[in-house]
Amino acid sequence: MSIGEDEWALERARFGQDGDQPPGLLARQFADLTRRLLDVTPTVGGVLRLVVGAASSLVPDADLVSVTLREPDGKYHTPVETDPVAVRLDQVQYDHDEGPCVESARPDGPAIAWSQDLAHDPRWPSFGPATAAHGYHSLLATALLPDARPPRRSGALNIYSRRPGAFDGPSIDLALLLATHASLALMHTEAVLAAELETEHLRRAVESRDVIGQAKGILMQRRGITADEAFDVLRRASQDLNVKLADVARTLATRHTEMDLPADH
């Protein structure tokens, strides 16, 4: 299910030739998609909306496009789609646990799953006829984040067509390229978000350490106690009030002229 050898031979013959070889329309569209994915605000929703829009424009006979995400707990949902009908059709798959989108979205599922005649496909006896009844007869799903392992999410890019037998080799190749772009962008997004969360965690840890130090200093000066004894006072107050130690320390540090902590447990 890939482009023919003659087409590949032509591409290889052109590669590296002297002179200007203007990129074709498809190459320019993928280059634009790559640029936009790199420039997009690093959110999962932003990445998925771009890829769904690209699939709708680039894949022939793509009448509906959606994304299935599978959460670590095994639940599926459709966060992005080109039409609410896609959400309803995806939900039929989730309800019956059958269909190309569900199969490709599983971490151990196939890279591609498709049907050219949903009404009569014996693999999906509930989903297929229901989708055909809505007027959609072909479906192609390609895996997103295929190397995901719990607790990470996995997913699928789903392309519905009203035409039976809609998806040929080039269409599948396009869908795989789009899914690869999406997967790389999603992994980049997750890395950026993880780094931001780590930075925020470190910032809060430093702030908590500083405010605890301030509160200890206030107690040491007030009561003539050691640093360890001051920390014990804060810890006991945190337990008695059922409030985080850093929050107790912050309150004391910012309102030390108004309040004090109990000296005894």
mmCIF file of C-alpha atoms in Angstrom:
data_model
loop_
_atom_site.group_PDB
_atom_site.id
_atom_site.type_symbol
_atom_site.label_atom_id
_atom_site.label_comp_id
_atom_site.label_asym_id
_atom_site.label_seq_id
_atom_site.Cartn_x
_atom_site.Cartn_y
_atom_site.Cartn_z
ATOM 1 C CA MET A 1 0.000 0.000 0.000
ATOM 2 C CA SER A 2 2.628 2.559 -1.087
ATOM 3 C CA ILE A 3 3.420 4.547 -4.203
ATOM 4 C CA GLY A 4 4.681 2.585 -7.154
ATOM 5 C CA GLU A 5 8.303 1.864 -8.003
ATOM 6 C CA ASP A 6 8.076 4.043 -11.126
ATOM 7 C CA GLU A 7 7.092 7.031 -9.017
ATOM 8 C CA TRP A 8 9.892 6.359 -6.534
ATOM 9 C CA ALA A 9 12.378 5.972 -9.403
ATOM 10 C CA LEU A 10 11.341 9.354 -10.777
ATOM 11 C CA GLU A 11 11.783 10.982 -7.379
ATOM 12 C CA ARG A 12 15.206 9.380 -6.929
ATOM 13 C CA ALA A 13 16.282 10.543 -10.387
ATOM 14 C CA ARG A 14 15.346 14.126 -9.542
ATOM 15 C CA PHE A 15 17.036 14.082 -6.146
ATOM 16 C CA GLY A 16 20.356 15.923 -6.106
ATOM 17 C CA GLN A 17 20.169 17.115 -9.737
ATOM 18 C CA ASP A 18 21.823 20.396 -10.626
ATOM 19 C CA GLY A 19 19.566 23.318 -11.315
ATOM 20 C CA ASP A 20 16.461 24.516 -9.620
ATOM 21 C CA GLN A 21 13.782 21.928 -9.056
ATOM 22 C CA PRO A 22 10.668 23.757 -7.875
ATOM 23 C CA PRO A 23 8.861 21.833 -5.157
ATOM 24 C CA GLY A 24 5.503 20.398 -6.039
ATOM 25 C CA LEU A 25 2.296 21.557 -4.414
ATOM 26 C CA LEU A 26 2.249 18.640 -1.970
ATOM 27 C CA ALA A 27 5.851 19.259 -0.901
ATOM 28 C CA ARG A 28 5.087 22.945 -0.308
ATOM 29 C CA GLN A 29 2.009 22.047 1.747
ATOM 30 C CA PHE A 30 3.981 19.662 3.945
ATOM 31 C CA ALA A 31 6.742 22.230 4.347
ATOM 32 C CA ASP A 32 4.120 24.776 5.421
ATOM 33 C CA LEU A 33 2.589 22.273 7.853
ATOM 34 C CA THR A 34 6.016 21.565 9.361
ATOM 35 C CA ARG A 35 6.669 25.281 9.811
ATOM 36 C CA ARG A 36 3.283 25.861 11.414
ATOM 37 C CA LEU A 37 3.701 22.904 13.752
ATOM 38 C CA LEU A 38 7.050 24.275 14.872
ATOM 39 C CA ASP A 39 5.599 27.765 15.338
ATOM 40 C CA VAL A 40 2.367 26.732 17.046
ATOM 41 C CA THR A 41 1.844 27.416 20.712
ATOM 42 C CA PRO A 42 2.848 24.084 22.284
ATOM 43 C CA THR A 43 -0.554 22.697 23.182
ATOM 44 C CA VAL A 44 -1.985 19.320 22.275
ATOM 45 C CA GLY A 45 -5.135 20.962 20.931
ATOM 46 C CA GLY A 46 -3.166 23.343 18.714
ATOM 47 C CA VAL A 47 -1.162 20.523 17.153
ATOM 48 C CA LEU A 48 -4.207 18.339 16.560
ATOM 49 C CA ARG A 49 -6.246 21.129 14.975
ATOM 50 C CA LEU A 50 -3.470 21.831 12.482
ATOM 51 C CA VAL A 51 -3.082 18.170 11.522
ATOM 52 C CA VAL A 52 -6.828 17.585 11.205
ATOM 53 C CA GLY A 53 -7.098 20.633 8.951
ATOM 54 C CA ALA A 54 -4.186 19.435 6.832
ATOM 55 C CA ALA A 55 -5.679 15.941 6.460
ATOM 56 C CA SER A 56 -8.994 17.428 5.381
ATOM 57 C CA SER A 57 -7.221 19.464 2.690
ATOM 58 C CA LEU A 58 -4.603 17.009 1.482
ATOM 59 C CA VAL A 59 -6.174 13.538 1.501
ATOM 60 C CA PRO A 60 -8.502 12.998 -1.470
ATOM 61 C CA ASP A 61 -12.125 12.187 -0.583
ATOM 62 C CA ALA A 62 -11.609 13.119 3.084
ATOM 63 C CA ASP A 63 -15.141 14.162 4.038
ATOM 64 C CA LEU A 64 -14.704 13.952 7.822
ATOM 65 C CA VAL A 65 -11.510 14.016 9.871
ATOM 66 C CA SER A 66 -11.139 13.458 13.603
ATOM 67 C CA VAL A 67 -8.603 12.429 16.211
ATOM 68 C CA THR A 68 -9.082 9.659 18.750
ATOM 69 C CA LEU A 69 -7.103 9.878 21.971
ATOM 70 C CA ARG A 70 -6.807 6.933 24.325
ATOM 71 C CA GLU A 71 -6.155 7.937 27.918
ATOM 72 C CA PRO A 72 -3.940 5.872 30.233
ATOM 73 C CA ASP A 73 -7.071 4.420 31.864
ATOM 74 C CA GLY A 74 -8.184 2.997 28.494
ATOM 75 C CA LYS A 75 -10.997 5.486 27.831
ATOM 76 C CA TYR A 76 -11.339 7.018 24.367
ATOM 77 C CA HIS A 77 -12.500 10.463 23.340
ATOM 78 C CA THR A 78 -12.483 12.747 20.285
ATOM 79 C CA PRO A 79 -10.917 16.132 21.132
ATOM 80 C CA VAL A 80 -10.732 17.534 17.583
ATOM 81 C CA GLU A 81 -12.882 17.003 14.484
ATOM 82 C CA THR A 82 -14.044 18.772 11.342
ATOM 83 C CA ASP A 83 -17.738 18.101 11.959
ATOM 84 C CA PRO A 84 -19.799 16.964 14.984
ATOM 85 C CA VAL A 85 -20.893 13.923 12.957
ATOM 86 C CA ALA A 86 -17.357 12.559 13.369
ATOM 87 C CA VAL A 87 -17.745 12.649 17.147
ATOM 88 C CA ARG A 88 -20.931 10.579 16.925
ATOM 89 C CA LEU A 89 -19.342 8.040 14.591
ATOM 90 C CA ASP A 90 -16.220 7.776 16.730
ATOM 91 C CA GLN A 91 -18.405 7.265 19.795
ATOM 92 C CA VAL A 92 -20.035 4.224 18.162
ATOM 93 C CA GLN A 93 -16.573 2.685 17.987
ATOM 94 C CA TYR A 94 -15.831 3.535 21.609
ATOM 95 C CA ASP A 95 -19.177 2.129 22.773
ATOM 96 C CA HIS A 96 -18.700 -1.172 20.928
ATOM 97 C CA ASP A 97 -14.902 -1.314 21.227
ATOM 98 C CA GLU A 98 -14.552 -1.997 17.520
ATOM 99 C CA GLY A 99 -13.446 -0.113 14.440
ATOM 100 C CA PRO A 100 -10.275 1.190 12.755
ATOM 101 C CA CYS A 101 -9.923 4.215 15.058
ATOM 102 C CA VAL A 102 -10.068 2.116 18.237
ATOM 103 C CA GLU A 103 -7.632 -0.440 16.834
ATOM 104 C CA SER A 104 -5.054 2.118 15.696
ATOM 105 C CA ALA A 105 -5.357 4.116 18.912
ATOM 106 C CA ARG A 106 -4.294 1.169 21.067
ATOM 107 C CA PRO A 107 -0.605 1.278 22.063
ATOM 108 C CA ASP A 108 -0.150 -2.214 20.638
ATOM 109 C CA GLY A 109 -2.461 -1.626 17.673
ATOM 110 C CA PRO A 110 -1.647 -1.503 13.948
ATOM 111 C CA ALA A 111 -0.057 1.550 12.337
ATOM 112 C CA ILE A 112 -2.915 1.581 9.824
ATOM 113 C CA ALA A 113 -6.444 0.203 9.908
ATOM 114 C CA TRP A 114 -8.998 0.861 7.205
ATOM 115 C CA SER A 115 -12.115 -0.329 5.464
ATOM 116 C CA GLN A 116 -13.228 0.321 1.902
ATOM 117 C CA ASP A 117 -16.791 -0.924 2.458
ATOM 118 C CA LEU A 118 -17.983 -0.333 6.013
ATOM 119 C CA ALA A 119 -21.519 -1.523 5.353
ATOM 120 C CA HIS A 120 -20.333 -5.061 4.626
ATOM 121 C CA ASP A 121 -17.080 -5.322 6.590
ATOM 122 C CA PRO A 122 -17.381 -8.423 8.823
ATOM 123 C CA ARG A 123 -14.696 -7.155 11.228
ATOM 124 C CA TRP A 124 -16.924 -4.450 12.690
ATOM 125 C CA PRO A 125 -20.534 -5.690 12.653
ATOM 126 C CA SER A 126 -21.876 -2.885 14.865
ATOM 127 C CA PHE A 127 -19.789 0.094 13.848
ATOM 128 C CA GLY A 128 -19.621 -0.543 10.078
ATOM 129 C CA PRO A 129 -23.354 -0.601 9.235
ATOM 130 C CA ALA A 130 -24.054 2.282 11.622
ATOM 131 C CA THR A 131 -21.460 4.462 9.874
ATOM 132 C CA ALA A 132 -22.673 3.464 6.414
ATOM 133 C CA ALA A 133 -26.198 4.404 7.482
ATOM 134 C CA HIS A 134 -24.887 7.943 8.059
ATOM 135 C CA GLY A 135 -23.551 7.957 4.484
ATOM 136 C CA TYR A 136 -19.877 7.211 5.134
ATOM 137 C CA HIS A 137 -18.548 4.078 3.463
ATOM 138 C CA SER A 138 -14.743 4.221 3.812
ATOM 139 C CA LEU A 139 -12.552 4.917 6.815
ATOM 140 C CA LEU A 140 -8.792 5.154 7.233
ATOM 141 C CA ALA A 141 -7.131 5.406 10.674
ATOM 142 C CA THR A 142 -3.409 5.856 11.298
ATOM 143 C CA ALA A 143 -1.752 5.587 14.692
ATOM 144 C CA LEU A 144 -0.611 8.627 16.656
ATOM 145 C CA LEU A 145 2.151 8.263 19.246
ATOM 146 C CA PRO A 146 2.593 4.589 18.267
ATOM 147 C CA ASP A 147 5.440 4.083 20.758
ATOM 148 C CA ALA A 148 3.404 5.348 23.710
ATOM 149 C CA ARG A 149 3.490 3.252 26.850
ATOM 150 C CA PRO A 150 1.403 3.707 29.982
ATOM 151 C CA PRO A 151 0.846 6.177 31.536
ATOM 152 C CA ARG A 152 1.150 8.105 28.256
ATOM 153 C CA ARG A 153 -1.703 8.643 25.838
ATOM 154 C CA SER A 154 -1.929 7.081 22.389
ATOM 155 C CA GLY A 155 -4.289 7.881 19.544
ATOM 156 C CA ALA A 156 -5.300 7.783 15.906
ATOM 157 C CA LEU A 157 -5.922 10.162 13.027
ATOM 158 C CA ASN A 158 -9.275 9.195 11.464
ATOM 159 C CA ILE A 159 -10.375 10.011 7.907
ATOM 160 C CA TYR A 160 -13.939 9.199 6.786
ATOM 161 C CA SER A 161 -15.143 9.231 3.178
ATOM 162 C CA ARG A 162 -18.608 9.001 1.655
ATOM 163 C CA ARG A 163 -17.196 7.100 -1.313
ATOM 164 C CA PRO A 164 -16.703 3.315 -1.116
ATOM 165 C CA GLY A 165 -13.137 2.268 -1.946
ATOM 166 C CA ALA A 166 -11.907 5.809 -1.376
ATOM 167 C CA PHE A 167 -8.430 5.220 -0.003
ATOM 168 C CA ASP A 168 -5.676 3.997 -2.292
ATOM 169 C CA GLY A 169 -1.934 3.701 -1.716
ATOM 170 C CA PRO A 170 -1.082 7.415 -2.094
ATOM 171 C CA SER A 171 -3.914 8.362 0.284
ATOM 172 C CA ILE A 172 -2.571 5.963 2.892
ATOM 173 C CA ASP A 173 0.945 7.329 2.417
ATOM 174 C CA LEU A 174 -0.356 10.860 2.953
ATOM 175 C CA ALA A 175 -2.198 9.832 6.096
ATOM 176 C CA LEU A 176 0.941 8.131 7.448
ATOM 177 C CA LEU A 177 3.033 11.236 6.769
ATOM 178 C CA LEU A 178 0.480 13.417 8.531
ATOM 179 C CA ALA A 179 0.325 11.052 11.494
ATOM 180 C CA THR A 180 4.127 11.068 11.693
ATOM 181 C CA HIS A 181 4.170 14.877 11.676
ATOM 182 C CA ALA A 182 1.496 14.925 14.374
ATOM 183 C CA SER A 183 3.282 12.358 16.529
ATOM 184 C CA LEU A 184 6.580 14.233 16.405
ATOM 185 C CA ALA A 185 4.851 17.525 17.183
ATOM 186 C CA LEU A 186 2.939 15.961 20.078
ATOM 187 C CA MET A 187 6.111 14.477 21.537
ATOM 188 C CA HIS A 188 7.783 17.887 21.235
ATOM 189 C CA THR A 189 4.766 19.477 22.922
ATOM 190 C CA GLU A 190 4.858 16.985 25.780
ATOM 191 C CA ALA A 191 8.582 17.616 26.240
ATOM 192 C CA VAL A 192 8.019 21.384 26.356
ATOM 193 C CA LEU A 193 5.175 21.052 28.834
ATOM 194 C CA ALA A 194 7.187 18.660 31.004
ATOM 195 C CA ALA A 195 10.080 21.115 31.054
ATOM 196 C CA GLU A 196 7.731 23.956 31.976
ATOM 197 C CA LEU A 197 6.175 21.913 34.759
ATOM 198 C CA GLU A 198 9.603 20.970 36.069
ATOM 199 C CA THR A 199 10.666 24.616 36.023
ATOM 200 C CA GLU A 200 7.508 25.620 37.866
ATOM 201 C CA HIS A 201 8.016 22.825 40.389
ATOM 202 C CA LEU A 202 11.578 23.963 41.046
ATOM 203 C CA ARG A 203 10.486 27.588 41.337
ATOM 204 C CA ARG A 204 7.835 26.689 43.886
ATOM 205 C CA ALA A 205 10.288 24.499 45.785
ATOM 206 C CA VAL A 206 12.742 27.408 46.029
ATOM 207 C CA GLU A 207 9.968 29.784 47.101
ATOM 208 C CA SER A 208 8.766 27.327 49.759
ATOM 209 C CA ARG A 209 12.286 26.856 51.092
ATOM 210 C CA ASP A 210 12.802 30.621 51.301
ATOM 211 C CA VAL A 211 9.498 31.331 53.060
ATOM 212 C CA ILE A 212 10.071 28.486 55.538
ATOM 213 C CA GLY A 213 13.478 29.988 56.273
ATOM 214 C CA GLN A 214 11.876 33.382 56.901
ATOM 215 C CA ALA A 215 9.283 31.891 59.251
ATOM 216 C CA LYS A 216 11.949 29.959 61.143
ATOM 217 C CA GLY A 217 13.959 33.149 61.561
ATOM 218 C CA ILE A 218 10.938 34.967 62.999
ATOM 219 C CA LEU A 219 10.290 32.176 65.516
ATOM 220 C CA MET A 220 13.974 31.922 66.466
ATOM 221 C CA GLN A 221 14.172 35.661 67.128
ATOM 222 C CA ARG A 222 10.868 35.783 69.002
ATOM 223 C CA ARG A 223 11.334 32.738 71.188
ATOM 224 C CA GLY A 224 15.077 32.343 71.426
ATOM 225 C CA ILE A 225 14.932 28.813 70.014
ATOM 226 C CA THR A 226 17.124 26.900 67.571
ATOM 227 C CA ALA A 227 16.436 26.407 63.864
ATOM 228 C CA ASP A 228 15.399 22.770 64.441
ATOM 229 C CA GLU A 229 13.008 23.808 67.226
ATOM 230 C CA ALA A 230 11.509 26.506 65.023
ATOM 231 C CA PHE A 231 10.947 23.964 62.238
ATOM 232 C CA ASP A 232 9.211 21.631 64.738
ATOM 233 C CA VAL A 233 6.856 24.464 65.694
ATOM 234 C CA LEU A 234 5.956 24.988 62.033
ATOM 235 C CA ARG A 235 5.531 21.261 61.436
ATOM 236 C CA ARG A 236 3.201 20.818 64.422
ATOM 237 C CA ALA A 237 1.124 23.823 63.378
ATOM 238 C CA SER A 238 0.852 22.373 59.867
ATOM 239 C CA GLN A 239 -0.420 19.053 61.252
ATOM 240 C CA ASP A 240 -2.838 20.634 63.733
ATOM 241 C CA LEU A 241 -4.320 23.011 61.156
ATOM 242 C CA ASN A 242 -4.193 20.462 58.298
ATOM 243 C CA VAL A 243 -2.487 23.088 56.152
ATOM 244 C CA LYS A 244 0.675 22.665 54.088
ATOM 245 C CA LEU A 245 3.808 23.608 55.988
ATOM 246 C CA ALA A 246 4.818 26.138 53.330
ATOM 247 C CA ASP A 247 1.423 27.844 53.609
ATOM 248 C CA VAL A 248 1.735 28.084 57.412
ATOM 249 C CA ALA A 249 5.211 29.555 56.998
ATOM 250 C CA ARG A 250 4.011 32.016 54.343
ATOM 251 C CA THR A 251 1.190 33.248 56.584
ATOM 252 C CA LEU A 252 3.561 33.748 59.498
ATOM 253 C CA ALA A 253 6.179 35.478 57.330
ATOM 254 C CA THR A 254 3.699 37.911 55.775
ATOM 255 C CA ARG A 255 1.608 38.569 58.916
ATOM 256 C CA HIS A 256 4.150 38.103 61.675
ATOM 257 C CA THR A 257 3.130 41.358 63.391
ATOM 258 C CA GLU A 258 -0.449 40.097 63.685
ATOM 259 C CA MET A 259 -0.059 36.460 64.716
ATOM 260 C CA ASP A 260 2.057 33.869 66.425
ATOM 261 C CA LEU A 261 1.998 30.077 66.555
ATOM 262 C CA PRO A 262 1.298 27.998 69.673
ATOM 263 C CA ALA A 263 4.447 27.217 71.599
ATOM 264 C CA ASP A 264 3.285 23.740 72.616
ATOM 265 C CA HIS A 265 1.663 20.871 70.738
#
